[in-house]
PDB file of C-alpha atoms in Angstrom:
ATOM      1  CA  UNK C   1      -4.402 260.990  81.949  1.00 65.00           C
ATOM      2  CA  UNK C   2      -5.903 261.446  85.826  1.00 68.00           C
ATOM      3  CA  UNK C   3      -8.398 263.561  84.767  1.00 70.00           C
ATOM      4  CA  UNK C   4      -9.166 262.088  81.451  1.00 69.00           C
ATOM      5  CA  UNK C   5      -9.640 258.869  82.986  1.00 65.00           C
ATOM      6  CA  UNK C   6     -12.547 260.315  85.739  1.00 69.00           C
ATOM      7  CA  UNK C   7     -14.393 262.046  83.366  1.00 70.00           C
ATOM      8  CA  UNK C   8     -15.316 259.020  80.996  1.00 76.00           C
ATOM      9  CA  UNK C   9     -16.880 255.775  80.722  1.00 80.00           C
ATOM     10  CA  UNK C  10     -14.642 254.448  78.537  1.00 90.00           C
ATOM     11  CA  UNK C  11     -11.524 251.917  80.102  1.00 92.00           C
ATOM     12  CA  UNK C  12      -8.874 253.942  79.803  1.00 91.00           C
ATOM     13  CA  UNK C  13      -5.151 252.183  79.633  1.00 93.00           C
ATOM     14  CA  UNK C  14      -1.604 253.395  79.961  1.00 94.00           C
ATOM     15  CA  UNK C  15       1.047 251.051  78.795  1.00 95.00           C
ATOM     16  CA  UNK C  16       4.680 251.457  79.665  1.00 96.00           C
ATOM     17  CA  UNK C  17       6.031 249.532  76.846  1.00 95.00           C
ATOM     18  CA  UNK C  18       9.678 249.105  78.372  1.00 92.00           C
ATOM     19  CA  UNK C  19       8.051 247.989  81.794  1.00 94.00           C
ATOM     20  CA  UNK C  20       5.082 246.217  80.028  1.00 93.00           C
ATOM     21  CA  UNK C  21       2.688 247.388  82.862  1.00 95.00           C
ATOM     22  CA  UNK C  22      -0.685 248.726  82.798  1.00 95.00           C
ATOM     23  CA  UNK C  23      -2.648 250.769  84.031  1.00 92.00           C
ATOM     24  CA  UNK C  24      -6.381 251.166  84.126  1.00 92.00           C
ATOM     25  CA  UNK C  25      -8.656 253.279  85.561  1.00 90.00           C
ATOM     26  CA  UNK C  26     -11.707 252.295  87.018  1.00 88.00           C
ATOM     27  CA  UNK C  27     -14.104 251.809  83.756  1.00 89.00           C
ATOM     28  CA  UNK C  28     -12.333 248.248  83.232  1.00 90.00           C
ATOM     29  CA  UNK C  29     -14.059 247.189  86.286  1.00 90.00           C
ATOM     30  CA  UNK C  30     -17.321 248.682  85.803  1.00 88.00           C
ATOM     31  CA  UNK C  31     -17.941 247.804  82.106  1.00 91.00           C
ATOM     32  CA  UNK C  32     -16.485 243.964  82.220  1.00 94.00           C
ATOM     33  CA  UNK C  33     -17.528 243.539  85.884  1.00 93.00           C
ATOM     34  CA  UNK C  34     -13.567 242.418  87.194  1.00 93.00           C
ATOM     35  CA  UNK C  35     -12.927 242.965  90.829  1.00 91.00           C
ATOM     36  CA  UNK C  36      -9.673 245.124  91.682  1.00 88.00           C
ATOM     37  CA  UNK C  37      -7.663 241.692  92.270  1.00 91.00           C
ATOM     38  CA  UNK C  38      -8.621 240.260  89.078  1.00 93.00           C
ATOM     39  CA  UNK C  39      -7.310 243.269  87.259  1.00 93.00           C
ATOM     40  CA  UNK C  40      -3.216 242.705  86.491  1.00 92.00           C
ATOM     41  CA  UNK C  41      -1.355 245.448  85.544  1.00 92.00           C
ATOM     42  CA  UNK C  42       0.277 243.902  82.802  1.00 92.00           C
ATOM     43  CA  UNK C  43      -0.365 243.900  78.306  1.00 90.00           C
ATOM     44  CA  UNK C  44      -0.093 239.914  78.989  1.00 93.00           C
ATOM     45  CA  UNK C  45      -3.414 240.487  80.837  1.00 95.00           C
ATOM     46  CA  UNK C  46      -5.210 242.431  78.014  1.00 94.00           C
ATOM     47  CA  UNK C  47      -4.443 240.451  75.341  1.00 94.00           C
ATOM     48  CA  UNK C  48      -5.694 237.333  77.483  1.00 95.00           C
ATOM     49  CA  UNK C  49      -8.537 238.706  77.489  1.00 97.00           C
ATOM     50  CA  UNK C  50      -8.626 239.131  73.552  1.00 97.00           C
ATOM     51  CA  UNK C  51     -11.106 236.428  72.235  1.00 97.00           C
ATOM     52  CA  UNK C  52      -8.493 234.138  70.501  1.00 97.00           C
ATOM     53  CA  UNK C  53      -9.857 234.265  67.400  1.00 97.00           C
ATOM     54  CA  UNK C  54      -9.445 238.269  67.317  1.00 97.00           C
ATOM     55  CA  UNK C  55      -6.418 238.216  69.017  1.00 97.00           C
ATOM     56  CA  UNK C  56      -3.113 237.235  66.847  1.00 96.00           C
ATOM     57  CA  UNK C  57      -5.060 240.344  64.479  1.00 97.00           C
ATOM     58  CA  UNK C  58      -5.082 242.669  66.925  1.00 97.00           C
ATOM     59  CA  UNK C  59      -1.525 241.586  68.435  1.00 95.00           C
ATOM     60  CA  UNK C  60      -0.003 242.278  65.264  1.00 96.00           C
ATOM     61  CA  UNK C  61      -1.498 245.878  64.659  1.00 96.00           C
ATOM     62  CA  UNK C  62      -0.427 247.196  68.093  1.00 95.00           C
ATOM     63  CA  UNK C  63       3.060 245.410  67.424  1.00 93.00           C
ATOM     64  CA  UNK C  64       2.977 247.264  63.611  1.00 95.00           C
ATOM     65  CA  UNK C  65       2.275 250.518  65.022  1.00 95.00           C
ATOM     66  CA  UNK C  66       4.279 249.907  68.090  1.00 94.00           C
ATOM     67  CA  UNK C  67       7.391 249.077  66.048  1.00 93.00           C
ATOM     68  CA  UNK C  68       7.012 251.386  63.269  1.00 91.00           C
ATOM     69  CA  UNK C  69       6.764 255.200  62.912  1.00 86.00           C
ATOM     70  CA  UNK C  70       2.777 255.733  63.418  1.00 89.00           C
ATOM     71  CA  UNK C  71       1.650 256.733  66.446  1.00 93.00           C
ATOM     72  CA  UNK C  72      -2.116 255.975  65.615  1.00 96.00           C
ATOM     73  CA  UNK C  73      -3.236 252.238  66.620  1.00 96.00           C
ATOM     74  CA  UNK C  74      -6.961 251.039  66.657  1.00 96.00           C
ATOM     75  CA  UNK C  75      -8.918 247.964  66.373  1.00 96.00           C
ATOM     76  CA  UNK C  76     -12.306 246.363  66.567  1.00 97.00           C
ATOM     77  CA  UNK C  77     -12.016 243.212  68.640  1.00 97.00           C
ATOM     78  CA  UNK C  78     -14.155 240.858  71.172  1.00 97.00           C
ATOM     79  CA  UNK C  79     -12.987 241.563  75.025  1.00 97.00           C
ATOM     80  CA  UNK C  80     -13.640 238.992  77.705  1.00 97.00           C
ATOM     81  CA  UNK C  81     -15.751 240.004  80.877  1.00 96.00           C
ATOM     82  CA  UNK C  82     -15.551 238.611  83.853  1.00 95.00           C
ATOM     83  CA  UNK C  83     -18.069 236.268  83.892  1.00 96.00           C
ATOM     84  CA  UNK C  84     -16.593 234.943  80.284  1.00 95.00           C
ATOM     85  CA  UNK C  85     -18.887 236.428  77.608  1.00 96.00           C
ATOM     86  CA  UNK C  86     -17.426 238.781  75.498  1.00 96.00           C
ATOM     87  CA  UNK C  87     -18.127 242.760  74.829  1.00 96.00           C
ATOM     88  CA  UNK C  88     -17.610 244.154  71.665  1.00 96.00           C
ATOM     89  CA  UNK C  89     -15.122 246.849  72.041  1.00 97.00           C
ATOM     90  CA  UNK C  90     -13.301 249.132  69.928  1.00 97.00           C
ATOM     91  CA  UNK C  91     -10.295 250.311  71.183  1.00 96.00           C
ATOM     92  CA  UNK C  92      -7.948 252.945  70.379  1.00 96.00           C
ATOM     93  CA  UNK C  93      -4.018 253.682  71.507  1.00 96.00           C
ATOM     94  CA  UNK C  94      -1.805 256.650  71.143  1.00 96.00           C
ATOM     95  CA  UNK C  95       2.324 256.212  70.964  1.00 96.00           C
ATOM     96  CA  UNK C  96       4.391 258.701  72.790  1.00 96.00           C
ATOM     97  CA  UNK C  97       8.781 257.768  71.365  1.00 95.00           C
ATOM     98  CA  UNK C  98      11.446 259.010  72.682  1.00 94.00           C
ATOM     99  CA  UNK C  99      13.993 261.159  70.822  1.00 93.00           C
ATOM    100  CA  UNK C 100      15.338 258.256  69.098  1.00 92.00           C
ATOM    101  CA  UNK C 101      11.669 257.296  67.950  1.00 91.00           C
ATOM    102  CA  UNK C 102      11.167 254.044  70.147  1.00 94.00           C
ATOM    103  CA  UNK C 103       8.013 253.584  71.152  1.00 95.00           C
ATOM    104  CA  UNK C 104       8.224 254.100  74.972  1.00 96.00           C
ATOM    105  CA  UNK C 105       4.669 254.417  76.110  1.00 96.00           C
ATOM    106  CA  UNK C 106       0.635 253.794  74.861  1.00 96.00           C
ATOM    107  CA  UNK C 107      -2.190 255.576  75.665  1.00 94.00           C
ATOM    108  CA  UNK C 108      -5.557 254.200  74.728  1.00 93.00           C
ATOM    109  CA  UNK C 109      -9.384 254.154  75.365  1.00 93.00           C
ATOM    110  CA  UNK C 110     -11.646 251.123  75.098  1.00 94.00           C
ATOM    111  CA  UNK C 111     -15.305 251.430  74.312  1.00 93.00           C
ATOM    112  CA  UNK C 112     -17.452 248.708  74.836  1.00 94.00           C
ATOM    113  CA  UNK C 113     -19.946 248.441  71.676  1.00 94.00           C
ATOM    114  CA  UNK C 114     -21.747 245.520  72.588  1.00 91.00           C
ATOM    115  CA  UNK C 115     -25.417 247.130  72.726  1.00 89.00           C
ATOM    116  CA  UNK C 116     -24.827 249.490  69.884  1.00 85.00           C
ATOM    117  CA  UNK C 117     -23.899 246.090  67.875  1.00 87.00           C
ATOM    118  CA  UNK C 118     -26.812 244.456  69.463  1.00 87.00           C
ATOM    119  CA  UNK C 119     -28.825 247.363  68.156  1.00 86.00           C
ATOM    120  CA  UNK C 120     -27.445 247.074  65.091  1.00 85.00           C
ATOM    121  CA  UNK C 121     -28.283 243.428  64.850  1.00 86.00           C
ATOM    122  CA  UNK C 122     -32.404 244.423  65.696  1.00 85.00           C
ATOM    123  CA  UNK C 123     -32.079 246.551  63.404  1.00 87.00           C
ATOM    124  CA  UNK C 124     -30.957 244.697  60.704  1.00 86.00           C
ATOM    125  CA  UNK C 125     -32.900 241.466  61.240  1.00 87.00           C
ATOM    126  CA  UNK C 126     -36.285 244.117  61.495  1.00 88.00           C
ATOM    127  CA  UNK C 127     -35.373 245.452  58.206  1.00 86.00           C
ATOM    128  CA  UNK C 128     -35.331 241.644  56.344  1.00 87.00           C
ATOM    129  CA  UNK C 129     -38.490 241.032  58.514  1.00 87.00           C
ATOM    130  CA  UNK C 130     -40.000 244.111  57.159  1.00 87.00           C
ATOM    131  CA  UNK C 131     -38.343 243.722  53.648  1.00 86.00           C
ATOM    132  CA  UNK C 132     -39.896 240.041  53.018  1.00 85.00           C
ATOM    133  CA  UNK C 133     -43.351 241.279  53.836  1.00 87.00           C
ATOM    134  CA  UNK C 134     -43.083 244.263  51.891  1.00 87.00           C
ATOM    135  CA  UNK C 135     -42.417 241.617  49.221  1.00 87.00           C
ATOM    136  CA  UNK C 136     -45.126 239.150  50.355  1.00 88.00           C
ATOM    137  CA  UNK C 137     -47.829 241.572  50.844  1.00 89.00           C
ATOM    138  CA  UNK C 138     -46.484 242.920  46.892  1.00 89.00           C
ATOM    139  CA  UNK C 139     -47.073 239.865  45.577  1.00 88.00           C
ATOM    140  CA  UNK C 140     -51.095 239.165  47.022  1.00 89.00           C
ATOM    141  CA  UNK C 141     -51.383 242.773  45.752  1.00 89.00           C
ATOM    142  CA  UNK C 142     -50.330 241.454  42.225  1.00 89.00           C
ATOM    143  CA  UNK C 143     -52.739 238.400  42.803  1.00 89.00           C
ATOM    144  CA  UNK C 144     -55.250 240.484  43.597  1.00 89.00           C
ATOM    145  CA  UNK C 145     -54.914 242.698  40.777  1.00 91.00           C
ATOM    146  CA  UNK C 146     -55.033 239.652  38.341  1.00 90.00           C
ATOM    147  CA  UNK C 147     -57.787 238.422  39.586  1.00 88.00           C
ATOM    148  CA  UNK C 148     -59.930 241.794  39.337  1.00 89.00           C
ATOM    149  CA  UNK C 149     -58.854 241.936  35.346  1.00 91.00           C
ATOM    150  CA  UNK C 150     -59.918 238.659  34.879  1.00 90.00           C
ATOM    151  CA  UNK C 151     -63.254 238.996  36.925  1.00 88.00           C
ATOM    152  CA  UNK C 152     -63.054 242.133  34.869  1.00 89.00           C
ATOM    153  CA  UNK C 153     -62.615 240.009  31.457  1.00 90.00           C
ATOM    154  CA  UNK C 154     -65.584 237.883  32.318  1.00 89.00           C
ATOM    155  CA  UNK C 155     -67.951 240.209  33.178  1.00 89.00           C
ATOM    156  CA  UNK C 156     -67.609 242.067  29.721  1.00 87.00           C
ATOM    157  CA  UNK C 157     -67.853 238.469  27.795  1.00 87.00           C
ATOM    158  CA  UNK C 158     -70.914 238.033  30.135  1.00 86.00           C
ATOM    159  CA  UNK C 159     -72.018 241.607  28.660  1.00 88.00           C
ATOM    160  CA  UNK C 160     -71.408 240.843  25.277  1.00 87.00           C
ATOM    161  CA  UNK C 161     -73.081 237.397  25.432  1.00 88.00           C
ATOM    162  CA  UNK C 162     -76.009 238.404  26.952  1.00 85.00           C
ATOM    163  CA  UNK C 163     -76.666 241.687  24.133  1.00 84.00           C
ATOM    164  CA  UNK C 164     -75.803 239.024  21.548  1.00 85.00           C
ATOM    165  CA  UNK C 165     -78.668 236.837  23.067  1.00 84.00           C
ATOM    166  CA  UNK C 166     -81.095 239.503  23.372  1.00 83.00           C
ATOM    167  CA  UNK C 167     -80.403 240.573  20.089  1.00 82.00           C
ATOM    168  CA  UNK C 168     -80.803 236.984  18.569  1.00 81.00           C
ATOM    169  CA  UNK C 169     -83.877 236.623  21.169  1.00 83.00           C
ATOM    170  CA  UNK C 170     -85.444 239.474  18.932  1.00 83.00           C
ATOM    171  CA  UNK C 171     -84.891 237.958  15.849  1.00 82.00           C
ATOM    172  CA  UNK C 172     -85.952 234.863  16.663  1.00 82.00           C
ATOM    173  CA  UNK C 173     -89.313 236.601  18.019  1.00 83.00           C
ATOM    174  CA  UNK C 174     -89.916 238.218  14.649  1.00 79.00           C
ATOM    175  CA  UNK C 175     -89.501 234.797  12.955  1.00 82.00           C
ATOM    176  CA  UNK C 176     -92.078 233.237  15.156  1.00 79.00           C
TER     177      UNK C 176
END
């Protein structure tokens, strides 16, 4: 878990479930900006920091997983920094049971997705930019291209009038 938890950014966590403490290493401080003192060692803490509308979902998953047979738990929530926004994280646990299958300790890793999302978001809002002038620009081309068959209509009734003239011109000369 030491070494693990040096050699990532990630906020790594390891929760003794029968003790209920926690601890981090030192990613939690550097990615949501707490100081050392704001940090509690406790799951109470984490999940306070769960934006409350993600957080009775998320409390329930780790309490399925926790109290059932998986040992696989992860979840896609809103985390609260320490100057209250919120990252984007998704976080992942691991459950390590005793012989009798309790679940006696969690192992997890946080990442914080926030500029990937953000990305994401740029990304997306680019693409209906670029999709509704696609379509815009389309549609002058389609204006455009009406316009040239009708210019296109006129010009050969302006052909055919004028040969019809010409011809009834020379008629109309022999007449005379």
């Amino acid at each position: 878990y030491r070494l693990a938890a040096k050699a990532t950014n990630d906020a790594i966590w390891d929760w003794n479930l029968a003790t209920d403490r926690v601890e981090w290493n030192e990613a939690v401080k550097v990615l949501f900006g707490y100081t050392e003192q704001q940090v509690e060692p406790s799951g109470d803490w984490w999940m306070g920091n769960i934006h409350p509308d993600d957080r009775s979902r998320v409390e329930a998953a780790i309490h399925d997983v926790i109290g059932g047979s998986g040992d696989q738990w992860t979840a896609e929530y809103r985390f609260r920094r320490s100057d209250d926004t919120y990252a984007d994280v998704f976080d992942r646990g691991h459950v390590f049971r005793n012989d009798k299958g309790e679940a006696v300790r969690m192992i997890g890793a946080m990442l914080d997705l926030t500029e990937r999302k953000r990305a994401e978001n740029a990304l997306r809002e680019l693409n209906e930019t670029l999709e509704s002038r696609v379509t815009e620009r389309t549609a002058e081309l389609v204006a455009a291209q009406d316009a040239l068959r009708q210019a296109q209509k006129m010009e050969a009734v302006g052909q055919l009038t004028g040969g019809l003239a010409h011809d009834f011109n020379n008629l109309l000369t022999g007449i005379s």
